[in-house]
Coordinates of C-alpha atoms in Angstrom, one line a residue:
M11 CA -29.8 -7.4 52.1
N12 CA -31.7 -10.3 53.7
A13 CA -35.1 -10.2 51.7
E14 CA -37.0 -11.7 54.5
T15 CA -36.3 -9.9 57.5
Y16 CA -36.4 -6.1 58.1
P17 CA -33.1 -5.0 59.2
G18 CA -32.6 -4.1 62.9
K19 CA -36.0 -5.3 63.6
G20 CA -36.1 -9.0 63.6
L21 CA -39.6 -9.0 62.0
S22 CA -40.6 -10.2 58.6
L23 CA -42.1 -7.7 56.5
S24 CA -45.7 -8.9 57.0
Q25 CA -45.3 -8.7 60.7
L26 CA -43.6 -5.6 60.5
I27 CA -46.7 -4.1 58.3
F28 CA -49.1 -5.9 60.6
A29 CA -47.7 -4.4 63.7
L30 CA -47.9 -0.9 62.5
N31 CA -51.2 -1.2 61.2
Q32 CA -52.1 -2.1 64.9
E33 CA -50.3 0.8 66.4
L34 CA -52.0 3.3 64.1
K35 CA -55.2 1.8 64.9
R36 CA -54.3 2.3 68.7
A37 CA -52.8 5.4 68.3
A38 CA -56.1 6.9 66.8
Y39 CA -57.7 6.5 70.1
S40 CA -54.7 7.4 72.3
P41 CA -54.9 11.1 73.6
S42 CA -51.2 10.4 74.6
F43 CA -50.2 10.0 71.1
T44 CA -47.9 12.8 70.0
F45 CA -46.2 14.4 66.6
D46 CA -43.0 12.5 67.2
N47 CA -44.7 9.3 67.3
V48 CA -46.1 10.0 63.9
S49 CA -43.0 10.9 62.7
Q50 CA -41.6 7.7 63.8
F51 CA -44.1 5.8 62.2
D52 CA -43.7 7.5 58.8
Q53 CA -40.1 7.1 59.0
D54 CA -40.6 3.2 59.9
I55 CA -43.3 2.8 57.1
S56 CA -40.9 4.9 54.3
I57 CA -38.0 2.1 55.5
A58 CA -40.8 -0.9 55.0
L59 CA -41.6 0.5 51.7
A60 CA -37.9 1.1 50.6
T61 CA -37.0 -2.3 51.6
T62 CA -40.1 -3.7 49.9
R63 CA -39.0 -2.1 46.7
E64 CA -35.6 -3.3 47.1
W65 CA -36.9 -6.9 47.5
R66 CA -39.1 -6.3 44.4
N67 CA -36.2 -4.9 42.3
S68 CA -34.1 -7.9 43.3
L69 CA -36.3 -10.5 41.7
L70 CA -36.2 -8.5 38.3
G71 CA -34.5 -10.7 35.5
I72 CA -31.6 -8.0 35.1
N73 CA -30.9 -8.4 38.6
R74 CA -30.5 -12.1 38.8
I75 CA -27.7 -11.9 36.6
P76 CA -24.5 -13.4 38.8
L77 CA -22.7 -10.6 40.7
D78 CA -19.6 -11.5 38.8
I79 CA -20.9 -10.7 35.5
L80 CA -23.1 -7.8 36.4
S81 CA -19.8 -5.8 37.6
L82 CA -18.3 -6.1 34.2
I83 CA -21.1 -3.8 32.6
P84 CA -19.0 -0.6 33.5
T85 CA -16.2 -1.8 31.9
Y86 CA -17.5 -1.3 28.7
L87 CA -18.4 2.3 29.6
S88 CA -15.8 4.5 28.3
F89 CA -16.7 7.9 30.0
Q90 CA -16.7 8.3 33.8
S91 CA -19.7 10.1 33.4
E92 CA -21.6 7.0 32.2
R93 CA -20.3 4.8 35.0
L94 CA -21.6 7.4 37.3
C95 CA -24.8 6.9 35.9
A96 CA -24.6 3.1 35.9
S97 CA -24.0 3.2 39.2
S98 CA -27.7 5.2 40.1
V99 CA -29.7 2.9 38.4
C100 CA -30.6 0.9 41.5
R101 CA -29.1 0.3 44.9
H102 CA -28.2 -3.1 43.8
W103 CA -26.2 -2.1 41.1
R104 CA -24.4 0.6 43.1
R105 CA -23.6 -2.0 45.8
T106 CA -22.4 -4.2 43.2
F107 CA -20.3 -1.3 41.3
L108 CA -19.1 0.2 44.5
Q109 CA -17.1 -2.8 45.6
R110 CA -15.3 -2.8 42.4
V111 CA -12.5 -0.3 43.2
E112 CA -11.0 -0.9 40.2
L113 CA -13.8 0.9 38.2
W114 CA -12.9 4.0 39.8
S115 CA -9.4 3.8 39.9
K116 CA -8.9 6.3 36.7
L117 CA -8.8 9.8 37.6
I118 CA -9.3 12.5 34.9
L119 CA -8.4 15.8 36.3
S120 CA -10.3 17.8 33.6
N121 CA -13.6 16.5 35.4
G122 CA -13.3 18.7 38.1
K123 CA -12.8 18.7 42.0
T124 CA -16.2 17.1 43.1
C125 CA -15.8 14.1 40.5
L126 CA -12.0 13.7 41.7
K127 CA -13.0 13.5 45.0
T128 CA -16.1 10.7 44.4
F129 CA -13.6 8.6 42.6
L130 CA -10.5 8.8 45.2
E131 CA -13.3 7.9 47.8
R132 CA -14.6 5.0 45.5
A133 CA -11.3 3.8 44.8
K134 CA -10.5 3.5 48.4
G135 CA -6.8 2.1 48.5
S136 CA -6.6 0.9 45.1
A137 CA -3.6 1.6 42.9
L138 CA -4.5 4.6 40.5
D139 CA -4.3 5.9 37.0
I140 CA -4.0 9.5 36.3
V141 CA -4.8 11.7 33.5
V142 CA -3.9 15.1 33.2
N143 CA -5.1 17.3 30.8
H144 CA -4.4 20.8 29.6
R145 CA -4.7 23.6 31.9
V146 CA -5.5 21.8 35.1
A147 CA -5.8 24.2 38.5
V148 CA -3.1 23.6 40.9
S149 CA -5.7 23.3 43.1
T150 CA -7.0 20.4 41.8
M151 CA -3.4 18.7 41.5
A152 CA -3.0 19.4 45.1
L153 CA -6.0 16.7 46.1
L154 CA -3.5 13.9 44.9
S155 CA -0.7 15.0 47.2
P156 CA -1.9 12.6 49.9
H157 CA -2.2 9.7 47.4
T158 CA 1.3 9.7 45.7
K159 CA 1.9 6.5 46.8
R160 CA -0.9 4.8 45.0
F161 CA 0.2 6.4 41.4
R162 CA 0.1 3.4 39.2
S163 CA 0.4 5.6 35.8
L164 CA 0.5 9.2 34.7
E165 CA -0.4 10.5 31.4
F166 CA -0.2 14.0 30.3
S167 CA -2.5 15.0 27.4
C168 CA -1.5 17.9 25.3
N169 CA 0.1 19.8 28.1
E170 CA 3.2 22.4 27.9
W171 CA 6.5 21.8 29.8
T172 CA 5.4 24.2 32.4
E173 CA 2.4 22.2 33.5
I174 CA 3.9 18.9 33.4
Q175 CA 6.7 20.4 35.9
R176 CA 4.0 22.1 38.1
F177 CA 2.4 18.8 38.7
S178 CA 5.8 17.1 39.5
E179 CA 6.5 19.8 42.1
V180 CA 3.0 19.5 43.6
N181 CA 3.1 15.7 43.8
P182 CA 6.6 15.2 44.1
G183 CA 6.1 11.7 46.0
P184 CA 7.5 9.1 46.9
L185 CA 6.0 7.3 43.9
P186 CA 6.8 3.5 44.4
L187 CA 4.1 1.9 42.4
L188 CA 4.4 4.6 39.3
H189 CA 5.2 2.3 36.6
V190 CA 3.6 4.1 33.7
L191 CA 4.6 7.6 32.5
A192 CA 2.7 9.0 29.3
I193 CA 3.6 12.5 27.9
D194 CA 2.1 14.1 24.9
L195 CA 3.3 17.7 24.7
A196 CA 1.3 20.2 23.3
D197 CA 1.6 21.2 19.5
D198 CA 4.1 24.3 19.5
I199 CA 2.5 26.0 22.7
D200 CA 5.9 25.9 24.4
A201 CA 8.0 26.2 21.5
G202 CA 10.3 28.4 23.3
T203 CA 10.1 26.6 26.5
P204 CA 13.1 24.2 27.2
P205 CA 12.3 21.0 29.3
P206 CA 12.7 21.0 33.1
P207 CA 15.8 19.9 34.5
T208 CA 14.3 16.4 35.7
L209 CA 10.8 15.1 36.0
F210 CA 9.4 12.6 38.9
R211 CA 13.0 12.0 40.0
N212 CA 11.3 9.9 42.8
A213 CA 9.7 7.6 40.1
R214 CA 12.6 4.7 40.8
N215 CA 10.3 2.1 39.6
L216 CA 9.2 3.3 36.4
R217 CA 9.1 0.7 33.9
V218 CA 7.4 2.4 30.7
L219 CA 8.1 5.8 29.1
R220 CA 6.0 7.2 26.2
F221 CA 6.9 10.4 24.9
H222 CA 5.1 11.9 21.8
S223 CA 6.6 15.7 21.0
R224 CA 6.2 17.6 17.8
R225 CA 9.5 19.5 18.4
S226 CA 12.9 18.1 19.1
H227 CA 13.8 18.0 22.7
S228 CA 16.4 17.0 24.9
F229 CA 15.8 13.6 27.0
T230 CA 18.1 15.0 30.1
C231 CA 14.9 15.6 32.2
F232 CA 14.4 11.7 32.0
V233 CA 16.3 9.7 34.7
F234 CA 14.9 6.1 35.1
P235 CA 17.6 3.7 36.0
W236 CA 15.0 0.6 35.6
L237 CA 12.8 1.3 32.2
V238 CA 12.0 -1.4 30.5
S239 CA 9.8 0.1 27.7
F240 CA 10.6 3.4 25.8
D241 CA 8.1 4.5 23.1
F242 CA 9.1 7.5 21.4
S243 CA 7.8 9.7 18.4
T244 CA 8.4 13.2 17.0
R245 CA 8.1 15.3 13.9
P246 CA 10.1 18.5 14.6
R247 CA 10.2 21.0 11.8
E248 CA 14.0 21.9 12.8
G249 CA 15.4 18.4 12.5
F250 CA 16.1 15.6 14.6
F251 CA 19.4 15.0 16.4
T252 CA 20.5 11.6 16.7
S253 CA 23.0 12.2 19.3
Q254 CA 20.3 13.0 22.1
L255 CA 18.7 9.8 21.4
L256 CA 21.9 7.8 21.8
D257 CA 22.8 9.3 25.1
F258 CA 19.3 8.5 26.5
L259 CA 19.5 5.0 25.3
E260 CA 23.0 4.7 26.5
A261 CA 21.6 5.9 30.1
S262 CA 19.0 3.0 29.7
P263 CA 20.9 -0.5 29.7
T264 CA 17.6 -2.1 31.5
L265 CA 15.3 -1.5 28.3
R266 CA 13.9 -4.4 26.8
T267 CA 11.3 -2.8 24.0
V268 CA 12.1 0.2 22.1
R269 CA 9.8 1.9 19.7
I270 CA 10.8 5.0 17.8
K271 CA 9.3 7.2 15.1
V272 CA 10.6 10.1 13.5
H273 CA 9.3 12.4 10.9
A274 CA 12.0 14.7 10.0
E275 CA 15.3 15.2 8.5
V276 CA 17.7 12.9 10.8
S277 CA 20.9 14.7 11.8
F278 CA 24.2 12.9 12.8
A279 CA 25.9 16.2 14.1
G280 CA 28.1 15.3 17.1
V281 CA 27.9 11.3 16.7
P282 CA 31.2 9.8 16.2
Q283 CA 31.3 7.5 13.2
G284 CA 32.3 4.6 15.2
R285 CA 30.0 5.0 18.3
I286 CA 27.7 2.3 18.9
V287 CA 25.4 2.0 21.8
I288 CA 25.2 -1.5 23.1
L289 CA 21.6 -2.3 24.5
P290 CA 22.2 -5.8 25.7
N291 CA 18.5 -6.3 27.1
V292 CA 16.5 -5.1 24.4
E293 CA 14.4 -7.8 22.6
N294 CA 12.1 -5.5 20.4
L295 CA 13.6 -3.0 18.6
N296 CA 11.0 -0.8 16.1
L297 CA 12.5 1.9 14.2
T298 CA 10.4 4.1 11.7
V299 CA 11.6 7.1 9.8
S300 CA 9.3 9.2 7.6
D301 CA 11.1 11.6 4.8
A302 CA 14.3 11.6 6.5
G303 CA 17.1 10.9 4.4
P304 CA 19.5 8.0 6.1
G305 CA 17.2 6.9 8.5
Y306 CA 18.8 3.3 8.4
K307 CA 21.9 4.9 9.8
I308 CA 20.5 5.0 13.3
A309 CA 20.4 1.1 13.8
T310 CA 23.8 1.4 12.5
H311 CA 24.9 3.3 16.0
L312 CA 22.6 0.6 18.1
S313 CA 23.6 -3.0 18.6
C314 CA 20.8 -5.3 20.1
P315 CA 22.5 -8.9 20.4
A316 CA 19.5 -10.1 22.2
A317 CA 17.0 -9.0 19.9
A318 CA 14.3 -11.3 18.9
F319 CA 12.6 -8.7 16.4
T320 CA 14.1 -5.7 14.7
S321 CA 11.8 -3.8 12.0
L322 CA 13.3 -0.9 10.4
T323 CA 10.9 1.0 8.1
H324 CA 11.4 3.8 6.0
R325 CA 7.9 5.8 4.8
K326 CA 7.8 7.9 2.1
G327 CA 4.8 10.6 0.8
A328 CA 3.2 9.5 -2.3
D329 CA 4.4 11.9 -4.9
N330 CA 5.8 9.1 -7.0
V331 CA 9.5 10.7 -6.8
V332 CA 11.6 7.7 -6.8
P333 CA 13.7 7.6 -3.7
H334 CA 17.7 6.9 -4.3
V335 CA 17.8 4.9 -1.0
I336 CA 14.8 2.2 -0.2
F337 CA 16.8 0.1 1.9
P338 CA 20.2 0.6 3.3
A339 CA 23.2 0.4 1.3
S340 CA 25.6 -2.6 1.4
A341 CA 27.9 -1.3 4.1
L342 CA 24.9 -0.4 6.6
W343 CA 23.3 -3.5 5.9
S344 CA 26.3 -5.3 6.9
A345 CA 26.7 -3.7 10.1
I346 CA 22.9 -4.0 11.0
V347 CA 23.1 -7.6 10.2
H348 CA 26.1 -8.1 12.6
Q349 CA 24.8 -5.6 15.3
H350 CA 21.3 -7.1 15.3
T351 CA 21.2 -11.2 15.0
R352 CA 22.7 -13.9 17.1
S353 CA 22.8 -16.7 14.6
P354 CA 23.1 -17.3 10.8
V355 CA 19.9 -16.4 8.5
E356 CA 17.9 -19.5 7.2
E357 CA 14.7 -17.9 5.6
I358 CA 14.1 -14.7 3.4
T359 CA 10.9 -13.4 2.4
L360 CA 10.3 -10.8 -0.2
E361 CA 6.8 -9.3 -0.5
I362 CA 5.6 -6.1 -2.3
K363 CA 2.1 -5.1 -2.3
V364 CA 0.6 -2.3 -4.6
T365 CA -3.1 -1.9 -2.8
L366 CA -4.4 1.0 -1.0
F367 CA -1.0 1.6 -0.4
V368 CA 2.5 0.4 -1.3
T369 CA 4.6 -1.6 0.8
C370 CA 7.8 -3.6 0.0
K371 CA 8.8 -5.8 3.0
L372 CA 12.2 -7.9 3.3
T373 CA 11.9 -10.5 6.4
F374 CA 15.0 -12.3 7.3
R375 CA 14.6 -15.2 9.7
S376 CA 17.6 -16.5 11.5
A377 CA 18.2 -20.3 13.1
D378 CA 17.0 -18.8 16.4
A379 CA 13.8 -17.2 15.0
T380 CA 15.6 -14.0 15.3
L381 CA 13.6 -11.6 12.7
I382 CA 15.3 -8.6 11.1
E383 CA 12.5 -6.6 8.9
L384 CA 13.1 -4.1 6.5
C385 CA 9.5 -2.2 5.2
F386 CA 9.4 0.9 2.6
E387 CA 5.9 2.3 2.8
V388 CA 4.2 5.0 0.7
Y389 CA 1.5 6.8 2.8
D390 CA -0.8 9.8 2.4
R391 CA -2.3 9.0 -0.9
P392 CA -2.6 12.9 -2.6
V393 CA -6.4 11.9 -4.0
P394 CA -9.1 9.7 -2.6
G395 CA -8.9 6.0 -4.0
F396 CA -6.0 3.9 -5.0
Y397 CA -2.3 5.2 -5.4
I398 CA -0.8 3.3 -8.2
P399 CA 3.1 4.1 -8.0
S400 CA 5.0 4.8 -11.3
E401 CA 6.8 2.4 -13.5
D402 CA 10.0 3.7 -12.3
M403 CA 9.2 3.4 -8.6
Q404 CA 7.9 -0.1 -8.9
K405 CA 11.3 -1.1 -10.7
E406 CA 13.2 0.7 -8.1
L407 CA 11.4 -1.5 -5.5
I408 CA 12.0 -4.7 -7.3
T409 CA 15.6 -3.5 -8.2
Q410 CA 16.6 -2.6 -4.4
S411 CA 14.9 -5.4 -2.8
T412 CA 16.7 -8.1 -4.6
R413 CA 19.9 -6.2 -4.2
T414 CA 19.7 -6.0 -0.6
I415 CA 18.9 -9.9 -0.5
R416 CA 22.3 -10.6 -2.2
D417 CA 24.0 -8.0 -0.2
H418 CA 23.0 -10.1 2.7
P419 CA 26.6 -11.5 4.4
Q420 CA 25.2 -14.8 5.2
L421 CA 23.3 -15.3 2.1
A422 CA 25.2 -18.5 1.0
G423 CA 23.2 -20.3 4.1
V424 CA 19.6 -19.5 3.5
K425 CA 17.6 -22.7 3.2
R426 CA 14.2 -21.0 2.4
L427 CA 13.0 -18.2 -0.2
R428 CA 9.6 -16.8 -0.3
I429 CA 8.3 -14.5 -2.9
C430 CA 5.2 -12.5 -3.1
H431 CA 4.8 -9.4 -5.5
S432 CA 2.1 -7.6 -7.3
L433 CA 3.9 -5.3 -9.6
R434 CA 1.4 -3.6 -12.2
S435 CA 3.2 -1.8 -15.0
V436 CA 6.5 -3.3 -14.9
Q437 CA 7.7 -5.1 -18.2
T438 CA 8.0 -8.7 -17.4
S439 CA 11.3 -9.0 -18.9
Y440 CA 12.6 -6.4 -16.2
I441 CA 11.4 -8.5 -13.6
A442 CA 12.7 -11.8 -15.2
D443 CA 16.4 -10.1 -15.2
E444 CA 16.0 -9.0 -11.6
V445 CA 14.8 -12.4 -10.4
G446 CA 17.7 -14.1 -12.3
Q447 CA 20.2 -12.1 -10.4
L448 CA 18.8 -13.2 -7.3
L449 CA 18.4 -17.1 -8.1
R450 CA 21.9 -16.8 -9.2
S451 CA 23.1 -15.8 -6.1
M452 CA 21.3 -18.3 -4.1
G453 CA 22.7 -21.9 -2.8
P454 CA 20.7 -24.9 -2.8
L455 CA 17.3 -24.4 -1.3
E456 CA 15.2 -26.6 1.1
E457 CA 12.1 -24.7 -0.2
L458 CA 11.4 -21.7 -2.6
V459 CA 7.8 -20.3 -2.3
I460 CA 6.2 -18.2 -5.3
H461 CA 3.1 -16.6 -4.1
D462 CA 0.4 -14.4 -5.7
C463 CA 3.0 -13.2 -8.6
D464 CA 3.1 -13.2 -12.4
I465 CA 5.0 -16.6 -12.8
R466 CA 6.1 -15.7 -16.2
P467 CA 9.6 -13.8 -15.1
Y468 CA 10.6 -17.2 -13.2
F469 CA 10.1 -19.5 -16.0
D470 CA 12.4 -19.3 -19.2
P471 CA 11.7 -20.0 -22.1
F472 CA 8.4 -18.8 -21.8
P473 CA 5.8 -19.0 -24.6
I474 CA 4.8 -15.5 -24.4
L475 CA 8.0 -13.8 -23.2
P476 CA 10.0 -12.7 -26.0
E477 CA 13.3 -14.3 -25.3
D478 CA 15.3 -11.5 -26.7
F479 CA 14.2 -9.0 -23.9
V480 CA 15.6 -11.1 -21.3
K481 CA 19.2 -10.5 -20.6
E482 CA 20.0 -13.8 -18.9
P483 CA 17.8 -17.0 -18.6
V484 CA 16.6 -17.5 -14.9
V485 CA 18.6 -20.3 -13.6
F486 CA 17.2 -22.4 -10.4
P487 CA 19.3 -23.4 -7.6
P488 CA 18.8 -27.1 -6.6
I489 CA 15.5 -27.1 -4.5
K490 CA 14.1 -29.8 -2.5
E491 CA 10.4 -28.2 -2.3
L492 CA 8.9 -25.9 -5.1
T493 CA 5.7 -24.2 -4.1
I494 CA 3.7 -22.1 -6.6
S495 CA 0.6 -20.5 -5.2
H496 CA -2.3 -18.8 -7.0
P497 CA -0.2 -17.4 -10.2
E498 CA -1.6 -14.4 -12.1
Y499 CA -2.0 -13.5 -15.5
L500 CA -2.2 -17.0 -17.0
S501 CA -4.9 -19.3 -18.0
D502 CA -5.2 -22.9 -16.6
E503 CA -3.4 -24.1 -19.9
Q504 CA -0.5 -21.6 -19.8
C505 CA 0.3 -22.2 -16.4
K506 CA 0.1 -26.2 -16.7
A507 CA 2.5 -25.9 -19.6
A508 CA 5.0 -23.4 -17.9
I509 CA 5.1 -25.6 -14.7
L510 CA 5.5 -28.8 -16.9
G511 CA 8.2 -27.3 -18.8
L512 CA 10.3 -26.0 -15.6
A513 CA 9.9 -29.2 -14.1
R514 CA 11.4 -31.0 -17.3
S515 CA 14.2 -28.5 -17.7
Q516 CA 15.2 -29.2 -14.0
H517 CA 15.3 -32.8 -14.3
E518 CA 17.4 -32.5 -17.7
L519 CA 20.0 -30.4 -15.6
G520 CA 20.1 -33.4 -13.2
T521 CA 18.6 -31.1 -10.3
P522 CA 14.9 -32.1 -10.1
F523 CA 12.7 -30.9 -7.7
G524 CA 12.1 -33.3 -4.8
H525 CA 8.6 -31.9 -4.4
V526 CA 6.1 -29.7 -6.0
V527 CA 3.1 -28.0 -4.4
I528 CA 0.6 -26.0 -6.6
R529 CA -2.0 -24.1 -5.1
K530 CA -4.8 -22.6 -7.1
E531 CA -8.7 -22.1 -7.4
S532 CA -8.7 -24.8 -10.1
I533 CA -6.1 -27.4 -10.9
P534 CA -5.5 -28.1 -14.7
L535 CA -6.9 -31.5 -16.0
G536 CA -4.1 -34.0 -15.7
M537 CA -1.4 -31.7 -14.0
E538 CA -0.5 -33.9 -11.3
E539 CA 0.0 -37.1 -13.2
E540 CA 1.9 -35.5 -15.6
L541 CA 4.2 -33.4 -13.4
K542 CA 5.0 -36.9 -11.4
Q543 CA 7.5 -38.3 -14.3
W544 CA 9.8 -35.1 -13.4
V545 CA 9.5 -34.7 -10.0
G546 CA 9.8 -36.8 -6.9
S547 CA 6.2 -36.1 -5.6
V548 CA 3.5 -33.7 -6.3
E549 CA 0.9 -32.0 -4.1
C550 CA -2.3 -30.1 -5.8
C551 CA -4.4 -28.4 -3.7
R552 CA -7.6 -26.3 -4.8
E553 CA -7.9 -23.5 -2.5
R554 CA -9.3 -19.7 -2.9
L555 CA -7.0 -16.9 -2.6
E556 CA -7.7 -14.7 0.2
S557 CA -7.4 -11.0 -0.7
D558 CA -6.3 -8.0 1.5
Y559 CA -10.2 -7.1 1.8
D560 CA -11.5 -10.3 3.2

């Protein structure tokens, strides 16, 4: 809008008002002045007033915001009805928002035909993101038929197979821009309905498939040759059949990201023991199995030679029943390492947390930064508040985690070991035995980090730890750098005495620490000076431990 000139008249607003006033004066004394003349004057005056008000509105502070910033306002409005309201505030806002076609490109079919038509008009020729809710009329689906070439993503929310197939038939394509397909099947609504033979067969360029189901389904209806990301979750009552998943993955060689969540018993019926599906391009594999028995076994039937990150998670309900298998057994573990890493492991991290939930995590980092992460989680606390696992559960955590580290086929080449655990009710002597077995199995280390732990199991003999409770004393391998960060359950003087005793004993054994780092909220007086006589160098840092709630 030109604020100085009335559109189409070539007059300024003040000139226009003056001219209209003169015309009205002459008309009052002219017998030839008709009703049409008055109507024309009324129309001109209305236009002048609207232009004047629009000009005045443009001078308000809110409308002096730069257009590129003003146009961002609707992006913070979650609902389409809110965006429609925002575009009706004033003409200035309306023009600005209508020029941003991407604001109108998400079409939610449950909003009805009128809203759909409005958004299609405002989206112009931009790519479209379609959301299909439960029980959308076929006539509403049909409005999209002329625009299938512009489909960018399709999301089905709580739909039945029959509804998805109907949409696929009403809008068969072509679908050259469709890159994302998300399907969330309705819970048990279509329990007896099998999936259709094929869906969206013309979506040749589909890149991302997200499929969530409460039942076990075949993947045969999905044939997408260029898929790069697959996100699948299911919780069928009748069990999960691994063979169907393996068949689908084998037919999708271009996959780069695979995320699978299974909350069910896992069946390997029909899967030959030696079957291995090679996924040559997968960079990220995330497999989570809840209450499913041999969930880790799925990973042994996959090989991801190019994977940069492999995460295998075992989730269990909070019932304090100690599982026999927390981490994969030795044979399975060796197969997983062989099939999902490219170079030898150099760094291992053991972390056990008992907070609002229980997590035990093992991370194995290879020389090329490849990561394998094994994780055990306890979920769904039975009562509000903290979940404290039983002593037997905590013992099994430390036993199986240290055993899994010892079973790593490349353990001899490990250079760095990091340990962090917060076991609450396990005897110190029990932890000392497990830690002793772990450290005796390690070769020379460049770095050992003990963080946020009770350090008594690591230092033997310890003044307040009866020696007769420990089967074998803890023996440290040669270590270049030792970091002790925020030790628990000890006074400053006890901590000082323990660390000095350890440093002295390693020195007397002929394997002194090259460098020792102490991180505590308060450093015991004289600790740094006394340590220097037994180690190469010392670094003491006063710092506060950040909790999980900070």
